[in-house]
Structures are given as structure tokens and as C-alpha cells.
């Protein structure tokens, strides 16, 4: 990189140009920034998701009143019954909203699942196990493998939910600098891996519990007995994590590395000293000891489950000796909660972060406090979905939509593409994956079920749409956070800098992940245990 290079670029704008502002040097980037700017302005006008669902509930009341007055109905091909729209603005509707409010919330499918899982994850997190595990994933990795190691560790990091951003993004800069590469590139790789690959992981994550619960609630519109477990997309998620890590590696080495190398000199590029970084790369001896012991306990726990399920009459098997319908899979939230709590405790005792039995419930309580915003949002979502189901509007929309698709000759693959495009665009402004799925799943899931598409397949295509554009939208709080970490190494970096570096990676992941799903669907490979793709 020549120190005499003074070319005007998005990262070296003319004097007086704000950092990250578009310049004449890149028409494509200027266009992108205008689009992102418009999305940011429009998205900022949206209310908090809690109020968004409250407003939607009010609109639903008005719509249901109008449809009921018009005697709108539809014949459900699943059971032959006629679905008639009922008005929320009626005696029965008002009574239902008041008397069923607590039941709607308490029986909301994702609520219990995510709470039980997070009790265990909180212990693993507060004990320091998850952070140590992520650091171990990229420590002492040879330089030639660093990009793939960091990208794949980003997929594993999803077990820590949003904490993955806080830990792994700065860690990415440290890891790349440790092997003599640009920390800017490391931050980009880590941020894209965590954000654009958010719904791909080789592990079961809290997001799996949330999505499966919402999908189950949507599927009940057509089949009240249908259950989607957190393992519903597990096979697809494992494959996705490996494929996406490979895509990130390829694009990073062929495109992003050249982009970073072409950046003009920056006075702040070496401004951050080692001691200023928030996360140390090397593990302390007690942390390594804790990871070794927790890893051993994990193997013993897994072996115990397998051995216990071998007898055909085992209580851990389902009816008729079924493994797919076993209590282990149907109650995977409990299994995961216990496992993470056990691993976190073992790690904490070895690392010195758990000093007594009181620490365990204290860690759980801290985790529950951090869950408070989600629990508040779940109340609004649970009421909206209950109203949607009670009025019959969701069923009528799904049936009429399915009939329209059939009349137009639209098949599953074409419908998948439509859902992918719609949700990808929405995701640019509504970056909360659970909120968006709560909004669209009551229509998409039952509509495709009537086209003989399993809910698990609809959920899998949603995962792609919910993830890839996270890395390019300024509506994401973590986009701003990643920019802040980037500016630690490059003071002139702005929105344009980060967007120009993440866009090629984001688009490559979107295309590749979509093709992977279509190949998966064409081959008829199960998406998870007992979860057919078609």
C-alpha cells in the first residue's frame, strides 16, 4: 500500500466530506448508500416492535370487523370445514381479548422453550465458558486457516445469541493481527459470520427455540397437533454453517482482502494498542482447564444419553420405541438447558468463576434479567397471534393464498423464492428475526402447508432471508457496533466503508445458501430429525 496514494475513494474522501459519505469514485457504492440511507430513514420511523404488534392488533380488529360484516369465509381443504371470519369488535371478541390474555401469553409456544434453554445458557455464559470457547476456537490457528477458523467459529458463536457480536467481532481483529494480517479484515469476517450467517450453526441455539415455537403456533392454524422442534432444521444448519464458512473464506481471500489492501493510508490504522482491546486472545491456564473438563463432561453426558436410549423399552424412547418422537427430541429444550448449566458449572468450578452453589441460581437470574426485553415483546406478539387465530383471518388468507398459487400454477420452489425475496427486503428494516417471523409465519406457514410444503421447509427458507442482509443494513444496532470496532483500527471508516466490505460477502452468502436449500429440497434430504423437506 503506497503511502503516496491520495486517490479519492469512499475511504479517503475529499476534505470536508463526512466519513463514509458516497463519492464520485464509486457509482455503485453511492447507489447502495442512497438505498441504505432511505432504508435507515424509513426504518427509523417504525415504532418499537412491541408497539408495532399493538398497532397490528388494532388494525386486525378493524379488518376482522369488515371481513365479518362481508361474511368472508373459505373452505379448508385440510379438513373440509368452512372457516368464517369472526370480528374482534364484538361481544365475543372483546370477552376473548380480556379473558384469554393470560392464557395466550402463558401458552405461547416459544416462551417456555426459550426460558428453559436460557436458564442453562446463562450459567454457561456468566461462568465465562462461552467466551473462553469462542476464544479457543481462533487461538493458535495457523495463518492460512485463520479466515475459515474465524468464520466457522462465528457460526458456533450463535449459541451465545447477541453476545456473539460483542465477543467475536473485536476478537476477529485481534486474531488477524496476531497472524500478521489486517485487523480490519478480521473484524469484517467476524461480523459477517455472526450477522449474515445468524441462523446457521452446528449447535442448537436459542434462536432455534424461538423460531420453532413460532412455526408451531403458525402450523396450528392448519393442524392443531403439529409440532416443530428446535431440531427441525438441524441437519440443514450444520451443512449451512460449513458451506457459509467456506464461502466467507473464498470471498474474503479473493475479494475482501484486495479491497482492504487497496484502502488508502489512515492515521488511525495502528492507533489501537494491544492493551486497549476488550478481549484477550490467549486463554489462561485455569480457562484451558475449565474447557478440558467441561468438554469431558459433554462427552460423558452425550454417551449417557445414547446408552440410555439403546434399550427398545427405554423411557427415553417414544411410542413404539421411536427415536424421532422420543422425549429427548421433543423435550430438547430441557436437555439443552440441563446440559449448558452442567457444562457452565463444571467450567466455572475449574476456572474459579463459580465459587459456590449460590452462584448458579444467581447466574440464571442474571440471564433472566437480560431476557426481559424479549419477554415484553413476546406478550405483544402472543396476543396478536392469538387474535389472528381466533378471528380466522390467518386461515382465510392462507387458504385463499394457496388457492391463488394453485390457480397460477405456482409450485413450492417458486413460492420459496417469493418468500425469500419478501423477507429479505423486510429484513433490511426489521432486523429482529423473531419479530419478523412472528409477523409473516401465520400466513406463509399455513399457506405452504396447504401446498403440501412442511412447516420445517418454510422455516428453513426464512432462515436464509433473515440472515444475509443483516451485514449491510444500518438499521441493525450491531452494524453500528461493528463500525465502532472498525474505527478503532481505521478512524476514517464510515457506513460506506463497512457496507462496501460486507456487501460482496453478504450477496455471495445469499446466493450460495439459497442454492444449497434448493439442492437440499431437490434431493429430498431431511432438514432435521423427523423433519422432511417435502
Short mmCIF file of C-alpha atoms in Angstrom, two decimals:
data_model
loop_
_atom_site.label_atom_id
_atom_site.label_comp_id
_atom_site.label_asym_id
_atom_site.label_seq_id
_atom_site.Cartn_x
_atom_site.Cartn_y
_atom_site.Cartn_z
CA UNK A 1 0.00 0.00 0.00
CA UNK A 2 1.69 3.15 -1.19
CA UNK A 3 1.95 5.99 1.28
CA UNK A 4 1.71 8.45 -1.62
CA UNK A 5 -1.70 7.17 -2.75
CA UNK A 6 -4.10 10.09 -2.35
CA UNK A 7 -6.83 8.84 -4.68
CA UNK A 8 -10.29 9.94 -3.62
CA UNK A 9 -12.27 6.84 -2.59
CA UNK A 10 -15.15 6.15 -0.24
CA UNK A 11 -12.48 5.68 2.46
CA UNK A 12 -10.37 8.72 1.54
CA UNK A 13 -12.95 11.39 0.65
CA UNK A 14 -12.17 14.97 -0.35
CA UNK A 15 -11.57 17.42 2.52
CA UNK A 16 -14.76 18.26 4.36
CA UNK A 17 -16.55 15.06 3.30
CA UNK A 18 -18.05 13.17 6.26
CA UNK A 19 -16.58 9.69 6.87
CA UNK A 20 -18.47 7.04 4.95
CA UNK A 21 -20.17 9.51 2.60
CA UNK A 22 -20.52 8.45 -1.05
CA UNK A 23 -18.11 9.99 -3.54
CA UNK A 24 -17.82 10.18 -7.28
CA UNK A 25 -15.22 7.38 -7.24
CA UNK A 26 -17.79 4.64 -6.85
CA UNK A 27 -21.16 4.98 -8.54
CA UNK A 28 -22.23 1.52 -7.38
CA UNK A 29 -21.38 2.25 -3.77
CA UNK A 30 -23.05 5.67 -3.97
CA UNK A 31 -26.23 4.00 -5.18
CA UNK A 32 -26.01 1.42 -2.43
CA UNK A 33 -25.55 4.09 0.22
CA UNK A 34 -28.56 6.03 -1.09
CA UNK A 35 -30.68 2.88 -0.80
CA UNK A 36 -29.33 2.10 2.66
CA UNK A 37 -29.89 5.69 3.70
CA UNK A 38 -33.51 5.56 2.55
CA UNK A 39 -34.00 2.27 4.39
CA UNK A 40 -32.48 3.80 7.53
CA UNK A 41 -34.76 6.85 7.37
CA UNK A 42 -37.85 4.72 6.71
CA UNK A 43 -36.91 2.15 9.31
CA UNK A 44 -36.28 4.78 11.97
CA UNK A 45 -39.91 5.84 11.62
CA UNK A 46 -41.11 2.38 12.59
CA UNK A 47 -42.25 2.10 16.22
CA UNK A 48 -40.70 -0.29 18.71
CA UNK A 49 -41.72 -3.90 17.83
CA UNK A 50 -43.93 -4.00 20.94
CA UNK A 51 -45.98 -1.07 19.68
CA UNK A 52 -45.80 -2.37 16.12
CA UNK A 53 -47.66 -5.53 17.17
CA UNK A 54 -50.06 -3.49 19.28
CA UNK A 55 -50.87 -1.38 16.21
CA UNK A 56 -51.20 -4.50 14.09
CA UNK A 57 -53.63 -5.94 16.65
CA UNK A 58 -55.76 -2.79 16.39
CA UNK A 59 -55.68 -2.97 12.59
CA UNK A 60 -56.62 -6.64 12.77
CA UNK A 61 -59.64 -5.75 14.88
CA UNK A 62 -60.84 -3.31 12.21
CA UNK A 63 -60.10 -5.71 9.34
CA UNK A 64 -61.83 -8.62 11.07
CA UNK A 65 -64.90 -6.44 11.67
CA UNK A 66 -65.06 -5.53 7.97
CA UNK A 67 -64.50 -9.09 6.74
CA UNK A 68 -67.03 -10.49 9.20
CA UNK A 69 -69.59 -7.93 8.08
CA UNK A 70 -68.98 -9.08 4.50
CA UNK A 71 -69.41 -12.74 5.54
CA UNK A 72 -65.98 -13.67 4.18
CA UNK A 73 -65.16 -17.36 4.53
CA UNK A 74 -63.09 -20.14 2.96
CA UNK A 75 -63.23 -23.92 2.81
CA UNK A 76 -60.27 -25.55 4.48
CA UNK A 77 -59.07 -28.38 2.21
CA UNK A 78 -57.28 -29.98 5.16
CA UNK A 79 -60.49 -30.97 6.97
CA UNK A 80 -63.27 -29.77 4.66
CA UNK A 81 -64.63 -27.32 7.22
CA UNK A 82 -65.67 -23.79 6.37
CA UNK A 83 -63.66 -21.08 8.09
CA UNK A 84 -65.70 -17.95 8.79
CA UNK A 85 -64.04 -14.70 9.82
CA UNK A 86 -65.06 -13.55 13.32
CA UNK A 87 -64.88 -9.93 14.43
CA UNK A 88 -62.78 -8.83 17.38
CA UNK A 89 -65.08 -5.83 17.63
CA UNK A 90 -67.95 -7.89 19.00
CA UNK A 91 -69.16 -9.17 22.34
CA UNK A 92 -67.34 -12.49 21.94
CA UNK A 93 -64.25 -10.78 20.58
CA UNK A 94 -63.90 -8.33 23.46
CA UNK A 95 -64.51 -11.10 26.01
CA UNK A 96 -61.87 -13.26 24.34
CA UNK A 97 -59.27 -10.47 24.37
CA UNK A 98 -59.78 -9.92 28.10
CA UNK A 99 -60.27 -13.42 29.46
CA UNK A 100 -57.73 -15.18 27.23
CA UNK A 101 -54.87 -12.64 27.55
CA UNK A 102 -53.02 -14.54 30.29
CA UNK A 103 -53.58 -17.90 28.60
CA UNK A 104 -52.39 -16.50 25.28
CA UNK A 105 -49.14 -15.42 26.90
CA UNK A 106 -48.58 -18.42 29.18
CA UNK A 107 -49.18 -20.95 26.38
CA UNK A 108 -47.18 -19.03 23.75
CA UNK A 109 -45.01 -21.85 22.28
CA UNK A 110 -41.62 -20.06 22.26
CA UNK A 111 -42.00 -18.70 25.81
CA UNK A 112 -41.35 -21.81 27.90
CA UNK A 113 -38.84 -23.21 25.44
CA UNK A 114 -36.60 -20.15 25.32
CA UNK A 115 -36.79 -19.61 29.09
CA UNK A 116 -35.71 -23.17 29.88
CA UNK A 117 -32.87 -23.09 27.35
CA UNK A 118 -31.67 -19.69 28.55
CA UNK A 119 -31.53 -20.83 32.19
CA UNK A 120 -28.75 -23.20 31.17
CA UNK A 121 -27.14 -20.89 28.62
CA UNK A 122 -26.98 -18.15 31.27
CA UNK A 123 -24.83 -20.38 33.50
CA UNK A 124 -22.53 -21.23 30.59
CA UNK A 125 -22.30 -17.55 29.67
CA UNK A 126 -21.85 -15.97 33.11
CA UNK A 127 -19.27 -18.58 34.11
CA UNK A 128 -17.18 -17.43 31.14
CA UNK A 129 -17.34 -20.76 29.33
CA UNK A 130 -18.88 -19.45 26.11
CA UNK A 131 -16.39 -16.60 25.80
CA UNK A 132 -13.47 -18.93 26.50
CA UNK A 133 -14.81 -21.44 23.98
CA UNK A 134 -15.01 -18.77 21.26
CA UNK A 135 -11.52 -17.51 22.02
CA UNK A 136 -10.18 -21.06 21.96
CA UNK A 137 -11.76 -21.51 18.54
CA UNK A 138 -9.44 -18.97 16.94
CA UNK A 139 -6.36 -19.08 19.18
CA UNK A 140 -3.15 -20.62 17.83
CA UNK A 141 -4.68 -21.21 14.38
CA UNK A 142 -2.15 -21.15 11.51
CA UNK A 143 -2.41 -18.01 9.38
CA UNK A 144 -3.54 -19.92 6.29
CA UNK A 145 -6.54 -21.33 8.19
CA UNK A 146 -7.41 -18.22 10.16
CA UNK A 147 -10.19 -16.96 7.84
CA UNK A 148 -12.07 -20.28 7.81
CA UNK A 149 -11.48 -20.82 11.55
CA UNK A 150 -12.85 -17.37 12.41
CA UNK A 151 -15.82 -17.76 10.02
CA UNK A 152 -16.75 -21.18 11.39
CA UNK A 153 -16.27 -20.02 14.98
CA UNK A 154 -18.76 -17.26 14.14
CA UNK A 155 -21.29 -19.97 13.31
CA UNK A 156 -20.61 -21.68 16.64
CA UNK A 157 -20.87 -18.30 18.39
CA UNK A 158 -24.60 -18.14 17.68
CA UNK A 159 -25.09 -20.26 20.80
CA UNK A 160 -24.32 -17.04 22.71
CA UNK A 161 -27.07 -15.17 20.83
CA UNK A 162 -26.37 -11.44 20.50
CA UNK A 163 -23.41 -11.69 22.89
CA UNK A 164 -21.57 -13.26 19.96
CA UNK A 165 -21.25 -9.81 18.38
CA UNK A 166 -19.72 -8.28 21.50
CA UNK A 167 -17.18 -11.07 21.93
CA UNK A 168 -16.28 -12.24 18.46
CA UNK A 169 -16.15 -9.02 16.39
CA UNK A 170 -13.30 -7.43 18.37
CA UNK A 171 -11.74 -10.89 18.76
CA UNK A 172 -11.66 -11.16 14.96
CA UNK A 173 -9.49 -8.06 14.71
CA UNK A 174 -7.14 -9.40 17.40
CA UNK A 175 -6.87 -12.83 15.78
CA UNK A 176 -6.00 -11.48 12.34
CA UNK A 177 -3.47 -9.06 13.75
CA UNK A 178 -1.89 -11.92 15.74
CA UNK A 179 -1.07 -13.74 12.48
CA UNK A 180 0.16 -10.62 10.72
CA UNK A 181 -2.98 -9.78 8.75
CA UNK A 182 -5.13 -6.66 8.73
CA UNK A 183 -7.36 -6.42 11.83
CA UNK A 184 -9.88 -4.58 9.63
CA UNK A 185 -10.30 -7.77 7.60
CA UNK A 186 -10.68 -9.82 10.78
CA UNK A 187 -13.46 -7.58 12.05
CA UNK A 188 -15.29 -7.83 8.72
CA UNK A 189 -15.02 -11.64 8.65
CA UNK A 190 -16.26 -12.00 12.22
CA UNK A 191 -19.11 -9.51 11.77
CA UNK A 192 -20.32 -11.11 8.53
CA UNK A 193 -20.04 -14.60 10.01
CA UNK A 194 -22.11 -13.70 13.05
CA UNK A 195 -24.67 -11.47 11.31
CA UNK A 196 -25.13 -12.75 7.75
CA UNK A 197 -24.88 -16.33 8.96
CA UNK A 198 -27.00 -15.76 12.05
CA UNK A 199 -29.40 -18.67 11.52
CA UNK A 200 -26.73 -21.23 10.60
CA UNK A 201 -24.96 -23.12 13.37
CA UNK A 202 -23.55 -26.58 14.07
CA UNK A 203 -25.11 -26.25 17.54
CA UNK A 204 -28.67 -25.80 18.73
CA UNK A 205 -29.11 -22.12 19.59
CA UNK A 206 -31.73 -20.07 21.46
CA UNK A 207 -32.93 -18.79 18.07
CA UNK A 208 -33.83 -22.37 17.10
CA UNK A 209 -36.15 -22.49 20.09
CA UNK A 210 -37.80 -19.18 19.20
CA UNK A 211 -38.30 -19.95 15.50
CA UNK A 212 -39.63 -23.47 16.12
CA UNK A 213 -42.12 -22.17 18.66
CA UNK A 214 -43.44 -19.52 16.29
CA UNK A 215 -43.59 -22.04 13.44
CA UNK A 216 -45.53 -24.45 15.65
CA UNK A 217 -48.03 -21.71 16.51
CA UNK A 218 -48.47 -20.88 12.81
CA UNK A 219 -48.82 -24.55 11.83
CA UNK A 220 -51.65 -24.98 14.35
CA UNK A 221 -53.80 -22.89 12.03
CA UNK A 222 -54.00 -25.92 9.73
CA UNK A 223 -53.09 -28.80 12.04
CA UNK A 224 -53.56 -28.20 15.81
CA UNK A 225 -51.45 -31.26 16.60
CA UNK A 226 -48.40 -30.28 14.55
CA UNK A 227 -45.16 -29.66 16.47
CA UNK A 228 -41.95 -28.19 15.13
CA UNK A 229 -38.99 -28.87 17.44
CA UNK A 230 -35.79 -26.82 17.84
CA UNK A 231 -34.06 -29.66 15.94
CA UNK A 232 -36.31 -29.20 12.89
CA UNK A 233 -33.57 -27.62 10.74
CA UNK A 234 -30.54 -29.13 12.50
CA UNK A 235 -29.12 -31.14 9.58
CA UNK A 236 -29.55 -28.19 7.23
CA UNK A 237 -28.00 -25.81 9.77
CA UNK A 238 -24.90 -27.97 10.19
CA UNK A 239 -24.34 -28.13 6.44
CA UNK A 240 -25.09 -24.41 6.09
CA UNK A 241 -22.50 -23.46 8.70
CA UNK A 242 -19.74 -25.33 6.87
CA UNK A 243 -20.77 -24.08 3.42
CA UNK A 244 -21.11 -20.47 4.55
CA UNK A 245 -17.75 -20.57 6.34
CA UNK A 246 -16.21 -21.80 3.08
CA UNK A 247 -17.97 -19.03 1.10
CA UNK A 248 -16.76 -16.37 3.54
CA UNK A 249 -13.22 -17.75 3.22
CA UNK A 250 -13.28 -17.78 -0.57
CA UNK A 251 -14.77 -14.30 -0.99
CA UNK A 252 -12.55 -12.86 1.73
CA UNK A 253 -9.35 -14.13 0.13
CA UNK A 254 -10.37 -13.32 -3.46
CA UNK A 255 -12.26 -10.05 -2.96
CA UNK A 256 -12.28 -8.58 0.55
CA UNK A 257 -8.53 -8.94 1.13
CA UNK A 258 -7.89 -6.97 -2.06
CA UNK A 259 -10.43 -4.34 -1.00
CA UNK A 260 -8.70 -3.87 2.34
CA UNK A 261 -5.24 -3.84 0.73
CA UNK A 262 -6.39 -1.10 -1.66
CA UNK A 263 -7.57 1.18 1.14
CA UNK A 264 -5.51 4.40 1.35
CA UNK A 265 -3.35 5.10 4.41
CA UNK A 266 -5.18 6.03 7.58
CA UNK A 267 -3.65 7.79 10.55
CA UNK A 268 -5.70 5.70 12.94
CA UNK A 269 -4.91 2.31 11.44
CA UNK A 270 -2.36 1.45 14.12
CA UNK A 271 -3.78 3.68 16.83
CA UNK A 272 -5.09 0.83 18.96
CA UNK A 273 -2.54 -0.86 21.15
CA UNK A 274 -2.82 -4.44 22.34
CA UNK A 275 -3.80 -3.42 25.83
CA UNK A 276 -6.77 -1.39 24.57
CA UNK A 277 -8.59 -4.33 23.07
CA UNK A 278 -11.54 -5.53 25.17
CA UNK A 279 -10.93 -9.26 24.64
CA UNK A 280 -7.61 -11.06 25.13
CA UNK A 281 -6.84 -13.81 22.64
CA UNK A 282 -4.82 -16.26 24.72
CA UNK A 283 -6.51 -18.40 27.35
CA UNK A 284 -5.29 -18.52 30.93
CA UNK A 285 -4.31 -21.94 32.37
CA UNK A 286 -7.45 -22.13 34.51
CA UNK A 287 -9.62 -21.36 31.48
CA UNK A 288 -7.99 -24.15 29.49
CA UNK A 289 -8.50 -26.49 32.42
CA UNK A 290 -12.16 -25.50 32.60
CA UNK A 291 -12.69 -26.13 28.87
CA UNK A 292 -10.99 -29.54 29.08
CA UNK A 293 -13.18 -30.64 31.98
CA UNK A 294 -16.39 -29.29 30.50
CA UNK A 295 -15.52 -30.98 27.20
CA UNK A 296 -15.05 -34.30 29.00
CA UNK A 297 -18.39 -33.86 30.81
CA UNK A 298 -20.07 -33.11 27.48
CA UNK A 299 -18.80 -36.39 26.03
CA UNK A 300 -19.93 -38.32 29.11
CA UNK A 301 -23.36 -36.64 29.01
CA UNK A 302 -23.78 -37.44 25.32
CA UNK A 303 -22.65 -41.05 25.81
CA UNK A 304 -25.07 -41.46 28.73
CA UNK A 305 -27.99 -40.28 26.59
CA UNK A 306 -27.05 -42.64 23.75
CA UNK A 307 -26.59 -45.63 26.06
CA UNK A 308 -29.86 -44.91 27.85
CA UNK A 309 -31.72 -44.88 24.51
CA UNK A 310 -30.36 -48.21 23.29
CA UNK A 311 -32.98 -50.46 25.00
CA UNK A 312 -36.18 -50.50 22.97
CA UNK A 313 -38.19 -50.14 26.19
CA UNK A 314 -36.20 -47.15 27.40
CA UNK A 315 -38.27 -44.28 28.86
CA UNK A 316 -36.16 -42.00 26.65
CA UNK A 317 -37.75 -43.55 23.55
CA UNK A 318 -41.09 -42.59 22.13
CA UNK A 319 -44.17 -44.69 21.48
CA UNK A 320 -43.29 -47.99 19.81
CA UNK A 321 -39.58 -47.45 20.55
CA UNK A 322 -39.38 -44.40 18.25
CA UNK A 323 -36.24 -42.29 18.47
CA UNK A 324 -37.56 -39.42 16.34
CA UNK A 325 -40.57 -38.97 18.62
CA UNK A 326 -38.61 -39.61 21.80
CA UNK A 327 -38.79 -37.40 24.91
CA UNK A 328 -35.17 -36.43 24.24
CA UNK A 329 -36.05 -34.75 20.94
CA UNK A 330 -39.50 -33.46 21.87
CA UNK A 331 -38.08 -32.14 25.14
CA UNK A 332 -34.78 -30.97 23.67
CA UNK A 333 -35.16 -27.60 25.42
CA UNK A 334 -34.93 -29.29 28.83
CA UNK A 335 -31.99 -31.44 27.71
CA UNK A 336 -30.12 -28.40 26.40
CA UNK A 337 -30.90 -26.35 29.48
CA UNK A 338 -29.55 -29.04 31.80
CA UNK A 339 -26.51 -29.63 29.56
CA UNK A 340 -25.45 -25.97 29.40
CA UNK A 341 -26.00 -25.49 33.13
CA UNK A 342 -23.88 -28.58 33.85
CA UNK A 343 -21.08 -27.54 31.48
CA UNK A 344 -21.07 -23.98 32.78
CA UNK A 345 -20.88 -25.22 36.37
CA UNK A 346 -18.02 -27.64 35.65
CA UNK A 347 -16.12 -24.95 33.74
CA UNK A 348 -16.73 -22.35 36.43
CA UNK A 349 -15.52 -24.61 39.24
CA UNK A 350 -12.29 -25.35 37.34
CA UNK A 351 -11.75 -21.74 36.20
CA UNK A 352 -12.65 -20.21 39.55
CA UNK A 353 -15.67 -18.26 38.30
CA UNK A 354 -18.12 -20.46 40.22
CA UNK A 355 -17.19 -20.42 43.92
CA UNK A 356 -20.32 -21.89 45.45
CA UNK A 357 -23.76 -23.30 44.78
CA UNK A 358 -25.33 -19.84 45.17
CA UNK A 359 -23.58 -18.67 42.02
CA UNK A 360 -25.64 -20.99 39.79
CA UNK A 361 -29.11 -19.53 40.52
CA UNK A 362 -27.54 -16.06 40.58
CA UNK A 363 -26.22 -16.60 37.04
CA UNK A 364 -29.65 -17.87 35.98
CA UNK A 365 -31.29 -14.77 37.46
CA UNK A 366 -28.84 -12.52 35.60
CA UNK A 367 -29.69 -14.33 32.38
CA UNK A 368 -33.41 -13.89 33.00
CA UNK A 369 -32.93 -10.16 33.58
CA UNK A 370 -31.29 -9.92 30.16
CA UNK A 371 -34.30 -11.77 28.72
CA UNK A 372 -36.72 -9.09 29.97
CA UNK A 373 -36.96 -7.17 26.65
CA UNK A 374 -37.79 -10.40 24.80
CA UNK A 375 -40.42 -11.37 27.38
CA UNK A 376 -42.07 -7.97 27.00
CA UNK A 377 -42.08 -8.33 23.21
CA UNK A 378 -43.46 -11.88 23.49
CA UNK A 379 -46.54 -10.55 25.31
CA UNK A 380 -47.48 -8.30 22.38
CA UNK A 381 -46.67 -11.00 19.81
CA UNK A 382 -48.62 -13.70 21.66
CA UNK A 383 -51.78 -11.55 21.79
CA UNK A 384 -51.53 -10.63 18.11
CA UNK A 385 -51.10 -14.27 17.03
CA UNK A 386 -53.96 -15.38 19.27
CA UNK A 387 -56.23 -12.73 17.75
CA UNK A 388 -55.10 -13.77 14.28
CA UNK A 389 -56.08 -17.36 15.00
CA UNK A 390 -59.35 -16.53 16.82
CA UNK A 391 -60.67 -14.27 14.05
CA UNK A 392 -59.87 -16.82 11.34
CA UNK A 393 -58.25 -14.09 9.21
CA UNK A 394 -54.98 -16.03 9.09
CA UNK A 395 -56.68 -19.21 7.92
CA UNK A 396 -58.71 -17.41 5.27
CA UNK A 397 -55.60 -15.61 3.96
CA UNK A 398 -53.66 -18.86 3.87
CA UNK A 399 -56.45 -20.78 2.09
CA UNK A 400 -57.15 -18.03 -0.43
CA UNK A 401 -53.42 -17.53 -0.99
CA UNK A 402 -52.87 -21.25 -1.54
CA UNK A 403 -55.81 -21.38 -3.97
CA UNK A 404 -54.38 -18.42 -5.88
CA UNK A 405 -50.95 -20.06 -6.13
CA UNK A 406 -52.56 -23.28 -7.36
CA UNK A 407 -54.60 -21.41 -9.97
CA UNK A 408 -51.44 -19.65 -11.16
CA UNK A 409 -49.58 -22.94 -11.27
CA UNK A 410 -47.06 -21.77 -8.68
CA UNK A 411 -45.14 -24.68 -7.14
CA UNK A 412 -43.12 -24.94 -3.96
CA UNK A 413 -39.79 -23.80 -5.43
CA UNK A 414 -41.33 -20.66 -6.93
CA UNK A 415 -43.13 -19.88 -3.68
CA UNK A 416 -39.85 -20.31 -1.80
CA UNK A 417 -38.23 -17.67 -3.98
CA UNK A 418 -41.13 -15.27 -3.37
CA UNK A 419 -40.89 -15.73 0.40
CA UNK A 420 -37.12 -15.31 0.22
CA UNK A 421 -37.36 -12.00 -1.65
CA UNK A 422 -40.14 -10.58 0.54
CA UNK A 423 -38.47 -11.47 3.84
CA UNK A 424 -35.02 -10.36 2.66
CA UNK A 425 -36.38 -6.91 1.81
CA UNK A 426 -38.29 -6.67 5.12
CA UNK A 427 -35.14 -7.71 6.98
CA UNK A 428 -33.36 -4.56 5.79
CA UNK A 429 -35.67 -2.54 8.03
CA UNK A 430 -36.93 -5.04 10.64
CA UNK A 431 -33.75 -6.75 11.84
CA UNK A 432 -35.42 -8.66 14.69
CA UNK A 433 -35.68 -12.21 13.38
CA UNK A 434 -38.28 -13.30 15.91
CA UNK A 435 -40.46 -10.22 15.32
CA UNK A 436 -40.39 -10.64 11.54
CA UNK A 437 -41.15 -14.37 11.70
CA UNK A 438 -44.00 -13.69 14.12
CA UNK A 439 -45.36 -11.26 11.55
CA UNK A 440 -45.13 -13.41 8.39
CA UNK A 441 -45.26 -17.01 9.64
CA UNK A 442 -49.04 -17.00 10.36
CA UNK A 443 -49.59 -16.53 6.61
CA UNK A 444 -46.64 -18.26 4.93
CA UNK A 445 -46.55 -21.44 7.04
CA UNK A 446 -50.22 -22.48 6.70
CA UNK A 447 -50.38 -21.29 3.07
CA UNK A 448 -47.50 -23.55 2.08
CA UNK A 449 -48.82 -26.37 4.25
CA UNK A 450 -51.89 -26.34 2.01
CA UNK A 451 -49.49 -26.74 -0.91
CA UNK A 452 -48.01 -29.82 0.83
CA UNK A 453 -44.88 -27.97 1.94
CA UNK A 454 -43.85 -28.90 5.53
CA UNK A 455 -43.52 -26.01 8.02
CA UNK A 456 -39.91 -27.03 8.57
CA UNK A 457 -39.10 -26.23 4.94
CA UNK A 458 -40.76 -22.80 5.12
CA UNK A 459 -38.79 -22.10 8.29
CA UNK A 460 -35.54 -23.13 6.58
CA UNK A 461 -36.02 -20.72 3.68
CA UNK A 462 -36.89 -17.99 6.20
CA UNK A 463 -33.56 -18.57 7.96
CA UNK A 464 -31.76 -17.51 4.78
CA UNK A 465 -33.86 -14.38 4.33
CA UNK A 466 -33.48 -13.44 8.00
CA UNK A 467 -29.69 -13.59 7.93
CA UNK A 468 -27.80 -12.48 4.86
CA UNK A 469 -28.74 -8.79 4.71
CA UNK A 470 -28.03 -8.23 8.43
CA UNK A 471 -24.45 -7.37 7.49
CA UNK A 472 -25.35 -4.47 5.19
CA UNK A 473 -28.27 -2.72 6.84
CA UNK A 474 -27.59 0.31 9.08
CA UNK A 475 -30.88 -0.49 10.85
CA UNK A 476 -29.03 -3.17 12.79
CA UNK A 477 -27.60 -1.92 16.07
CA UNK A 478 -24.74 -4.36 15.59
CA UNK A 479 -23.85 -2.81 12.24
CA UNK A 480 -23.16 0.40 14.15
CA UNK A 481 -21.29 -1.54 16.84
CA UNK A 482 -19.12 -3.27 14.23
CA UNK A 483 -18.39 0.11 12.67
CA UNK A 484 -17.22 1.32 16.06
CA UNK A 485 -14.79 -1.59 16.36
CA UNK A 486 -13.64 -0.94 12.79
CA UNK A 487 -12.89 2.68 13.66
CA UNK A 488 -10.54 1.51 16.41
CA UNK A 489 -8.18 0.48 13.64
CA UNK A 490 -9.30 2.88 10.90
CA UNK A 491 -10.54 6.24 12.12
CA UNK A 492 -11.85 7.42 8.75
CA UNK A 493 -14.12 4.39 8.37
CA UNK A 494 -17.81 5.17 7.93
CA UNK A 495 -21.00 3.44 6.90
CA UNK A 496 -19.76 3.29 3.31
CA UNK A 497 -16.53 1.60 4.37
CA UNK A 498 -18.26 -1.19 6.23
CA UNK A 499 -21.06 -1.58 3.66
CA UNK A 500 -18.59 -1.84 0.76
CA UNK A 501 -16.65 -4.55 2.60
CA UNK A 502 -19.66 -6.59 3.70
CA UNK A 503 -21.76 -6.36 0.52
CA UNK A 504 -19.80 -8.89 -1.61
CA UNK A 505 -19.79 -11.35 1.27
CA UNK A 506 -23.48 -10.84 2.00
CA UNK A 507 -24.56 -11.35 -1.63
CA UNK A 508 -22.33 -14.41 -2.08
CA UNK A 509 -23.80 -15.98 1.05
CA UNK A 510 -27.37 -15.20 -0.03
CA UNK A 511 -26.91 -16.82 -3.46
CA UNK A 512 -24.96 -19.84 -2.21
CA UNK A 513 -27.25 -20.51 0.74
CA UNK A 514 -30.32 -20.31 -1.49
CA UNK A 515 -28.80 -22.75 -3.97
CA UNK A 516 -27.92 -25.08 -1.09
CA UNK A 517 -31.55 -25.09 0.04
CA UNK A 518 -32.84 -25.83 -3.46
CA UNK A 519 -30.34 -28.68 -3.83
CA UNK A 520 -31.42 -29.98 -0.42
CA UNK A 521 -35.07 -29.80 -1.47
CA UNK A 522 -34.42 -31.48 -4.83
CA UNK A 523 -32.58 -34.36 -3.16
CA UNK A 524 -35.28 -34.73 -0.51
CA UNK A 525 -32.80 -34.74 2.38
CA UNK A 526 -34.48 -34.37 5.81
CA UNK A 527 -33.93 -30.94 7.33
CA UNK A 528 -33.60 -32.43 10.80
CA UNK A 529 -34.65 -35.47 12.86
CA UNK A 530 -38.17 -36.34 11.74
CA UNK A 531 -38.37 -33.16 9.68
CA UNK A 532 -38.89 -33.84 5.95
CA UNK A 533 -38.07 -31.13 3.44
CA UNK A 534 -41.02 -32.13 1.21
#
